CSV table of C-alpha atoms and ligand atoms in Angstrom, one decimal:
chain,number,residue,atom,x,y,z
A,30,MET,CA,0.2,-0.1,-0.2
A,31,LEU,CA,2.7,2.3,1.1
A,32,LYS,CA,4.5,1.6,-2.3
A,33,VAL,CA,1.3,2.5,-4.3
A,34,VAL,CA,1.2,6.0,-2.4
A,35,VAL,CA,4.8,6.6,-3.0
A,36,LEU,CA,4.4,5.6,-6.7
A,37,VAL,CA,1.5,7.9,-7.2
A,38,SER,CA,2.9,10.7,-5.5
A,39,VAL,CA,6.2,10.4,-7.7
A,40,PHE,CA,3.8,10.6,-10.7
A,41,PHE,CA,2.1,13.8,-9.8
A,42,ALA,CA,5.2,15.4,-8.8
A,43,ALA,CA,6.7,14.5,-12.2
A,44,VAL,CA,3.3,15.9,-14.2
A,45,PHE,CA,3.6,19.0,-11.9
A,46,ALA,CA,7.3,19.5,-12.6
A,47,ASP,CA,6.7,19.3,-16.5
A,48,ASP,CA,3.6,21.6,-16.3
A,49,SER,CA,5.3,24.5,-14.7
A,50,ASP,CA,8.6,23.8,-17.1
A,51,ASN,CA,6.4,24.2,-20.2
A,52,GLU,CA,4.7,27.5,-18.7
A,53,ILE,CA,7.8,29.4,-18.6
A,54,ASP,CA,9.8,30.0,-21.8
A,55,SER,CA,12.0,32.2,-23.4
A,56,ARG,CA,9.2,34.3,-24.7
A,57,SER,CA,7.8,35.0,-21.1
A,58,VAL,CA,7.6,38.4,-19.8
A,59,ASP,CA,10.3,39.6,-17.3
A,60,LEU,CA,8.7,41.6,-14.4
A,61,SER,CA,11.9,42.0,-12.6
A,62,TYR,CA,11.9,45.7,-13.5
A,63,LEU,CA,9.1,46.3,-11.2
A,64,GLY,CA,10.7,44.7,-8.4
A,65,SER,CA,8.8,43.9,-5.0
A,66,ALA,CA,6.5,46.9,-6.0
A,67,ILE,CA,4.0,44.2,-7.4
A,68,PHE,CA,3.5,42.8,-4.0
A,69,GLY,CA,0.9,44.5,-1.6
A,70,THR,CA,-2.5,44.4,-0.4
A,71,PRO,CA,-5.9,45.6,-1.9
A,72,LYS,CA,-6.4,49.1,-0.7
A,73,GLU,CA,-9.8,50.4,0.0
A,74,SER,CA,-7.9,54.0,-0.4
A,75,SER,CA,-7.5,53.2,-4.0
A,76,GLY,CA,-11.3,52.3,-4.4
A,77,LYS,CA,-12.0,55.8,-2.9
A,78,LYS,CA,-9.8,57.4,-5.6
A,79,VAL,CA,-11.5,55.4,-8.4
A,80,GLU,CA,-14.7,56.8,-7.2
A,81,GLU,CA,-13.5,60.1,-8.3
A,82,TRP,CA,-13.6,58.7,-12.0
A,83,THR,CA,-16.4,59.6,-14.6
A,84,GLU,CA,-16.9,58.8,-18.1
A,85,ASN,CA,-15.7,62.3,-19.0
A,86,SER,CA,-12.3,62.1,-16.8
A,87,PRO,CA,-9.4,62.6,-19.0
A,88,PHE,CA,-7.8,59.3,-17.8
A,89,ASN,CA,-8.9,55.7,-17.1
A,90,PRO,CA,-10.0,54.2,-13.8
A,91,GLU,CA,-7.2,51.7,-13.6
A,92,GLU,CA,-4.8,54.8,-13.7
A,93,LEU,CA,-5.9,55.8,-10.4
A,94,GLY,CA,-4.8,53.0,-8.2
A,95,GLU,CA,-1.8,52.9,-5.8
A,96,TYR,CA,-0.5,49.9,-6.9
A,97,ALA,CA,2.5,49.1,-9.3
A,98,GLU,CA,2.2,51.3,-12.4
A,99,GLY,CA,-1.6,52.0,-10.9
A,100,ASP,CA,-3.0,48.6,-11.4
A,101,ILE,CA,-0.5,45.8,-11.2
A,102,LEU,CA,-0.8,43.8,-8.0
A,103,PHE,CA,0.2,40.6,-6.6
A,104,PRO,CA,-1.7,40.3,-3.2
A,105,GLU,CA,1.0,39.1,-0.7
A,106,GLN,CA,-0.9,36.6,1.4
A,107,GLY,CA,0.4,33.1,0.8
A,108,ARG,CA,3.4,34.2,-1.5
A,109,ASN,CA,7.2,33.7,-0.9
A,110,GLY,CA,9.6,34.9,-3.2
A,111,LEU,CA,9.8,37.2,-6.1
A,112,VAL,CA,7.8,36.5,-9.3
A,113,SER,CA,10.1,37.7,-11.9
A,114,LYS,CA,8.3,36.2,-15.0
A,115,ALA,CA,4.9,36.2,-16.1
A,116,THR,CA,3.7,32.7,-17.0
A,117,ARG,CA,1.0,31.9,-19.7
A,118,TRP,CA,-2.2,29.8,-19.4
A,119,LYS,CA,-2.1,26.5,-21.0
A,120,ASP,CA,-3.4,26.5,-24.6
A,121,GLY,CA,-5.0,30.0,-23.8
A,122,VAL,CA,-7.6,28.6,-21.6
A,123,VAL,CA,-8.6,30.8,-18.7
A,124,PRO,CA,-11.0,29.5,-16.4
A,125,TYR,CA,-13.1,32.2,-14.2
A,126,GLU,CA,-15.4,32.8,-11.6
A,127,ILE,CA,-17.6,36.0,-11.5
A,128,SER,CA,-18.6,37.3,-8.2
A,129,PRO,CA,-22.3,37.5,-7.6
A,130,TYR,CA,-22.0,41.1,-6.4
A,131,TYR,CA,-22.3,42.6,-9.8
A,132,SER,CA,-25.4,44.1,-11.6
A,133,ALA,CA,-26.6,42.8,-14.7
A,134,ASN,CA,-25.0,45.6,-16.5
A,135,ASP,CA,-21.6,44.9,-15.0
A,136,LYS,CA,-21.7,41.3,-16.1
A,137,GLN,CA,-22.8,42.1,-19.4
A,138,ILE,CA,-19.7,44.4,-19.9
A,139,ILE,CA,-17.3,41.7,-18.4
A,140,LYS,CA,-19.0,39.2,-20.8
A,141,LYS,CA,-18.6,41.5,-23.6
A,142,ALA,CA,-14.8,41.9,-23.1
A,143,MET,CA,-14.5,38.0,-23.1
A,144,GLU,CA,-16.4,37.9,-26.2
A,145,ILE,CA,-14.2,40.4,-28.0
A,146,TYR,CA,-11.1,38.1,-27.0
A,147,HIS,CA,-13.0,35.1,-28.4
A,148,LYS,CA,-13.6,36.9,-31.6
A,149,TYR,CA,-10.1,38.0,-32.4
A,150,THR,CA,-7.7,35.7,-30.5
A,151,CYS,CA,-7.8,32.0,-29.6
A,152,ILE,CA,-7.8,32.9,-25.8
A,153,LYS,CA,-10.7,30.8,-24.3
A,154,PHE,CA,-12.3,32.3,-21.2
A,155,ARG,CA,-14.6,29.5,-19.5
A,156,GLU,CA,-16.4,29.0,-16.5
A,157,ARG,CA,-14.3,27.5,-13.9
A,158,LYS,CA,-14.9,23.6,-13.4
A,159,SER,CA,-14.1,22.0,-9.8
A,160,SER,CA,-11.2,20.3,-11.4
A,161,ASP,CA,-9.4,23.6,-12.4
A,162,SER,CA,-7.1,24.6,-9.7
A,163,ASP,CA,-5.7,27.7,-11.5
A,164,TYR,CA,-8.1,30.3,-12.5
A,165,ILE,CA,-9.2,33.9,-12.2
A,166,ALA,CA,-11.8,35.1,-9.8
A,167,ILE,CA,-13.1,38.5,-11.2
A,168,VAL,CA,-14.2,40.4,-8.1
A,169,ASN,CA,-16.1,43.5,-7.2
A,170,GLY,CA,-14.0,44.6,-4.2
A,171,ASN,CA,-13.9,48.5,-3.2
A,172,THR,CA,-10.0,48.5,-4.0
A,173,GLY,CA,-10.2,49.9,-7.8
A,174,CYS,CA,-9.3,48.2,-11.0
A,175,TRP,CA,-6.2,45.8,-10.7
A,176,SER,CA,-4.8,42.4,-11.7
A,177,SER,CA,-1.5,40.4,-11.3
A,178,VAL,CA,0.3,39.8,-14.5
A,179,GLY,CA,0.4,36.3,-16.1
A,180,LYS,CA,-0.9,33.0,-14.5
A,181,VAL,CA,-0.3,32.9,-10.8
A,182,LYS,CA,-0.8,29.1,-9.4
A,183,GLY,CA,-4.3,28.7,-7.8
A,184,ARG,CA,-7.1,31.4,-7.5
A,185,GLN,CA,-5.8,34.8,-8.6
A,186,GLU,CA,-8.3,37.7,-8.5
A,187,VAL,CA,-8.9,40.5,-11.1
A,188,ASN,CA,-10.6,43.2,-9.1
A,189,LEU,CA,-13.2,45.3,-11.3
A,190,GLN,CA,-14.8,47.8,-8.8
A,191,SER,CA,-18.4,48.4,-10.2
A,192,PRO,CA,-19.5,50.8,-11.8
A,193,TYR,CA,-16.1,52.5,-12.3
A,194,CYS,CA,-14.1,49.4,-13.7
A,195,THR,CA,-17.3,48.3,-15.7
A,196,THR,CA,-18.2,51.3,-17.5
A,197,LYS,CA,-15.8,51.1,-20.7
A,198,VAL,CA,-15.5,47.4,-22.2
A,199,GLY,CA,-11.8,48.3,-22.4
A,200,THR,CA,-11.2,48.5,-18.8
A,201,PRO,CA,-12.1,44.7,-18.2
A,202,MET,CA,-10.0,44.0,-21.5
A,203,HIS,CA,-7.1,45.8,-20.0
A,204,GLU,CA,-7.1,43.9,-16.9
A,205,LEU,CA,-7.5,40.4,-18.4
A,206,MET,CA,-4.7,41.5,-20.7
A,207,HIS,CA,-2.6,41.9,-17.7
A,208,ALA,CA,-3.9,38.4,-16.5
A,209,LEU,CA,-2.7,36.8,-19.7
A,210,GLY,CA,0.8,38.2,-19.2
A,211,PHE,CA,1.1,41.7,-20.7
A,212,VAL,CA,2.6,44.8,-19.1
A,213,HIS,CA,1.8,48.5,-20.0
A,214,GLU,CA,2.6,49.7,-23.6
A,215,GLN,CA,4.2,53.1,-22.4
A,216,ASN,CA,6.7,51.4,-20.2
A,217,ARG,CA,8.2,49.5,-23.3
A,218,TRP,CA,12.2,49.9,-23.2
A,219,GLU,CA,12.1,51.7,-26.4
A,220,ARG,CA,9.4,54.1,-25.4
A,221,ASP,CA,11.5,57.2,-25.5
A,222,ASP,CA,11.8,57.2,-29.1
A,223,PHE,CA,8.0,57.6,-29.2
A,224,VAL,CA,6.8,59.6,-26.2
A,225,SER,CA,8.3,62.1,-23.9
A,226,ILE,CA,7.7,61.7,-20.2
A,227,ALA,CA,7.0,65.1,-18.5
A,228,TRP,CA,8.3,64.4,-15.1
A,229,GLN,CA,7.4,67.8,-13.8
A,230,ASN,CA,3.6,67.2,-14.3
A,231,ILE,CA,3.8,63.7,-12.5
A,232,LYS,CA,2.4,63.6,-9.0
A,233,ARG,CA,5.0,63.1,-6.5
A,234,GLY,CA,5.5,59.7,-5.5
A,235,HIS,CA,4.1,58.1,-8.7
A,236,GLU,CA,7.3,58.6,-10.7
A,237,GLY,CA,7.9,54.9,-10.5
A,238,ASN,CA,4.7,54.1,-12.7
A,239,PHE,CA,6.8,55.2,-15.5
A,240,LYS,CA,9.7,53.3,-15.2
A,241,LYS,CA,10.8,51.5,-18.3
A,242,ALA,CA,11.5,47.8,-18.7
A,243,GLU,CA,14.8,46.5,-19.3
A,244,LYS,CA,15.9,46.2,-22.8
A,245,GLY,CA,15.0,42.6,-23.9
A,246,SER,CA,12.9,41.9,-21.1
A,247,THR,CA,9.6,42.4,-22.7
A,248,ASP,CA,8.6,41.3,-26.0
A,249,GLY,CA,6.6,43.5,-28.6
A,250,TYR,CA,6.1,40.4,-30.8
A,251,GLY,CA,7.3,42.4,-33.7
A,252,VAL,CA,4.6,45.1,-33.1
A,253,LYS,CA,6.0,48.6,-33.1
A,254,TYR,CA,5.2,51.0,-30.3
A,255,ASP,CA,1.5,51.2,-30.2
A,256,TYR,CA,-0.2,54.5,-29.3
A,257,ARG,CA,-3.7,52.8,-29.7
A,258,SER,CA,-2.9,49.6,-27.6
A,259,VAL,CA,-5.5,49.1,-24.9
A,260,MET,CA,-2.5,48.6,-22.6
A,261,HIS,CA,-1.4,52.4,-23.2
A,262,TYR,CA,-1.8,55.0,-20.5
A,263,SER,CA,-3.7,58.2,-21.0
A,264,PRO,CA,-1.8,61.3,-21.8
A,265,THR,CA,-2.7,62.8,-18.4
A,266,ALA,CA,-2.0,59.6,-16.3
A,267,PHE,CA,-0.8,60.6,-12.8
A,268,THR,CA,-0.9,64.2,-13.6
A,269,VAL,CA,-0.6,66.7,-10.5
A,270,ASN,CA,-1.8,69.7,-12.6
A,271,GLY,CA,-3.9,68.2,-15.3
A,272,GLN,CA,-1.0,68.8,-17.8
A,273,ALA,CA,0.0,66.0,-20.0
A,274,THR,CA,2.6,63.4,-18.4
A,275,ILE,CA,3.1,61.5,-21.7
A,276,ILE,CA,3.8,63.6,-24.8
A,277,PRO,CA,3.9,61.6,-28.2
A,278,LYS,CA,6.7,62.7,-30.4
A,279,ASP,CA,4.2,62.7,-33.3
A,280,SER,CA,1.4,65.1,-32.1
A,281,SER,CA,-1.1,63.3,-34.4
A,282,LYS,CA,-1.0,60.6,-31.9
A,283,ASN,CA,-2.1,62.5,-29.0
A,284,LEU,CA,-5.8,61.7,-29.0
A,285,LYS,CA,-5.3,58.0,-29.6
A,286,MET,CA,-3.4,57.3,-26.4
A,287,GLY,CA,-5.6,55.7,-23.4
A,288,GLN,CA,-8.4,54.5,-25.5
A,289,ARG,CA,-10.6,51.9,-23.9
A,290,ASP,CA,-13.0,50.9,-26.7
A,291,GLY,CA,-11.4,47.7,-27.7
A,292,PHE,CA,-8.2,46.0,-29.2
A,293,SER,CA,-5.7,47.8,-31.4
A,294,ARG,CA,-4.7,45.9,-34.2
A,295,GLY,CA,-1.4,45.5,-32.6
A,296,ASP,CA,-2.9,44.2,-29.4
A,297,ILE,CA,-4.5,41.3,-31.3
A,298,ILE,CA,-1.3,40.5,-33.0
A,299,LYS,CA,0.5,40.4,-29.8
A,300,ILE,CA,-2.0,38.2,-28.0
A,301,ASN,CA,-2.2,35.8,-30.8
A,302,THR,CA,1.6,35.6,-31.2
A,303,MET,CA,2.3,35.0,-27.3
A,304,TYR,CA,-0.2,32.2,-27.4
A,305,GLY,CA,0.5,30.7,-30.6
A,306,CYS,CA,-3.0,31.4,-32.1
A,307,PRO,CA,-3.5,30.7,-35.8
A,308,ASN,CA,-5.9,33.9,-36.0
A,309,LYS,CA,-5.0,36.8,-38.1
A,310,PRO,CA,-6.3,40.3,-37.1
A,311,PRO,CA,-9.2,41.5,-39.1
A,312,GLY,CA,-8.4,43.8,-42.1
A,313,ASP,CA,-5.4,46.0,-42.6
A,314,ASP,CA,-6.2,49.3,-41.2
A,315,PRO,CA,-3.5,49.8,-38.4
A,316,ASP,CA,-6.0,52.5,-36.7
A,317,ALA,CA,-9.0,50.5,-36.5
A,318,ILE,CA,-10.2,49.3,-32.9
A,319,ALA,CA,-11.7,45.9,-32.8
A,320,GLY,CA,-14.6,45.5,-30.5
A,321,ALA,CA,-15.8,49.5,-30.8
A,322,GLY,CA,-19.4,49.1,-31.4
A,323,PRO,CA,-21.6,51.8,-33.0
A,324,GLY,CA,-21.7,53.7,-29.7
A,325,GLY,CA,-18.1,53.6,-29.1
A,326,ASN,CA,-15.6,56.3,-30.3
A,327,GLY,CA,-13.0,54.1,-31.8
A,328,SER,CA,-12.5,55.5,-35.3
A,329,GLY,CA,-10.9,53.7,-38.4
A,330,GLY,CA,-11.3,52.9,-41.9
A,331,GLY,CA,-15.1,52.9,-43.0
A,332,GLY,CA,-14.7,49.5,-44.6
A,333,LEU,CA,-13.0,47.7,-41.7
A,334,LEU,CA,-15.4,49.2,-39.3
A,335,SER,CA,-18.4,48.1,-41.1
A,336,PHE,CA,-16.9,44.6,-41.2
A,337,LEU,CA,-16.2,44.7,-37.5
A,338,PHE,CA,-19.7,45.9,-36.7
A,339,GLN,CA,-21.0,42.9,-38.8
A,340,ILE,CA,-19.0,40.4,-36.7
A,341,VAL,CA,-19.3,42.2,-33.2
A,342,ASN,CA,-22.9,42.6,-33.3
B,16,LIG,ZN1,-2.9,48.3,-16.2
């Protein structure tokens, strides 16, 4: 009997060892540039700040948090050691649970965000089965909008405080993209070639939110710096005086930063490349936003937008 138990234990240990080896590979995202700032506890004070947000605010609710870069958080409890690499979800399958403490509207926005992933990528969000040990729990805590980056073992929370983080479909899309393993666009190592950071306009103590990744630590998957990414901050993120904190070197890009209407073409390419999806991004208009419905303000080529409306609606 003892022999059987030992054999079974060895078998499971081997399976788990293989599993984790496969999850970390050379294309993982290196989070070491964020250091220990990614660890912390969810804060109600961040929830209060998010309550200042309205649809007309010149920034996004996820830019109001007191976590690393505003919305990156690995809750401390139960962890030991530093997470330096983001890991991927096996085969792009992400089991999830949604808190019952959401309105029908909130749930609709969250589901819509997932549907947009399903339309343009091979990522599969599906309800958690009892056999799924690793999963995301989408919760409505009064601690703002935040997520950890990549897959964490066990239950990991994606906090979407209603109604602030569930107003624009791009906010759940943004947090889910963190959970898949992506970081913020404006902190790419080569960002200084594309934007200037106006340090004098940043709220004191928030300068660390604009720290660049180390060269070679993150992968743009062949997509050049993308002002329209759903992972890009707003021009006035963390401003102390209402003036811009991120200034594009090409002024025509100014209005495009910080959109939360859907995926940019670059976002789709990056997700599909990281996860080895066979999908190709729709159309060839680099300015189109995939997921922006007729009510959204994503603008792009008429032909492609009509195509998107047909398949989104
Ligand atoms: Zn973020």
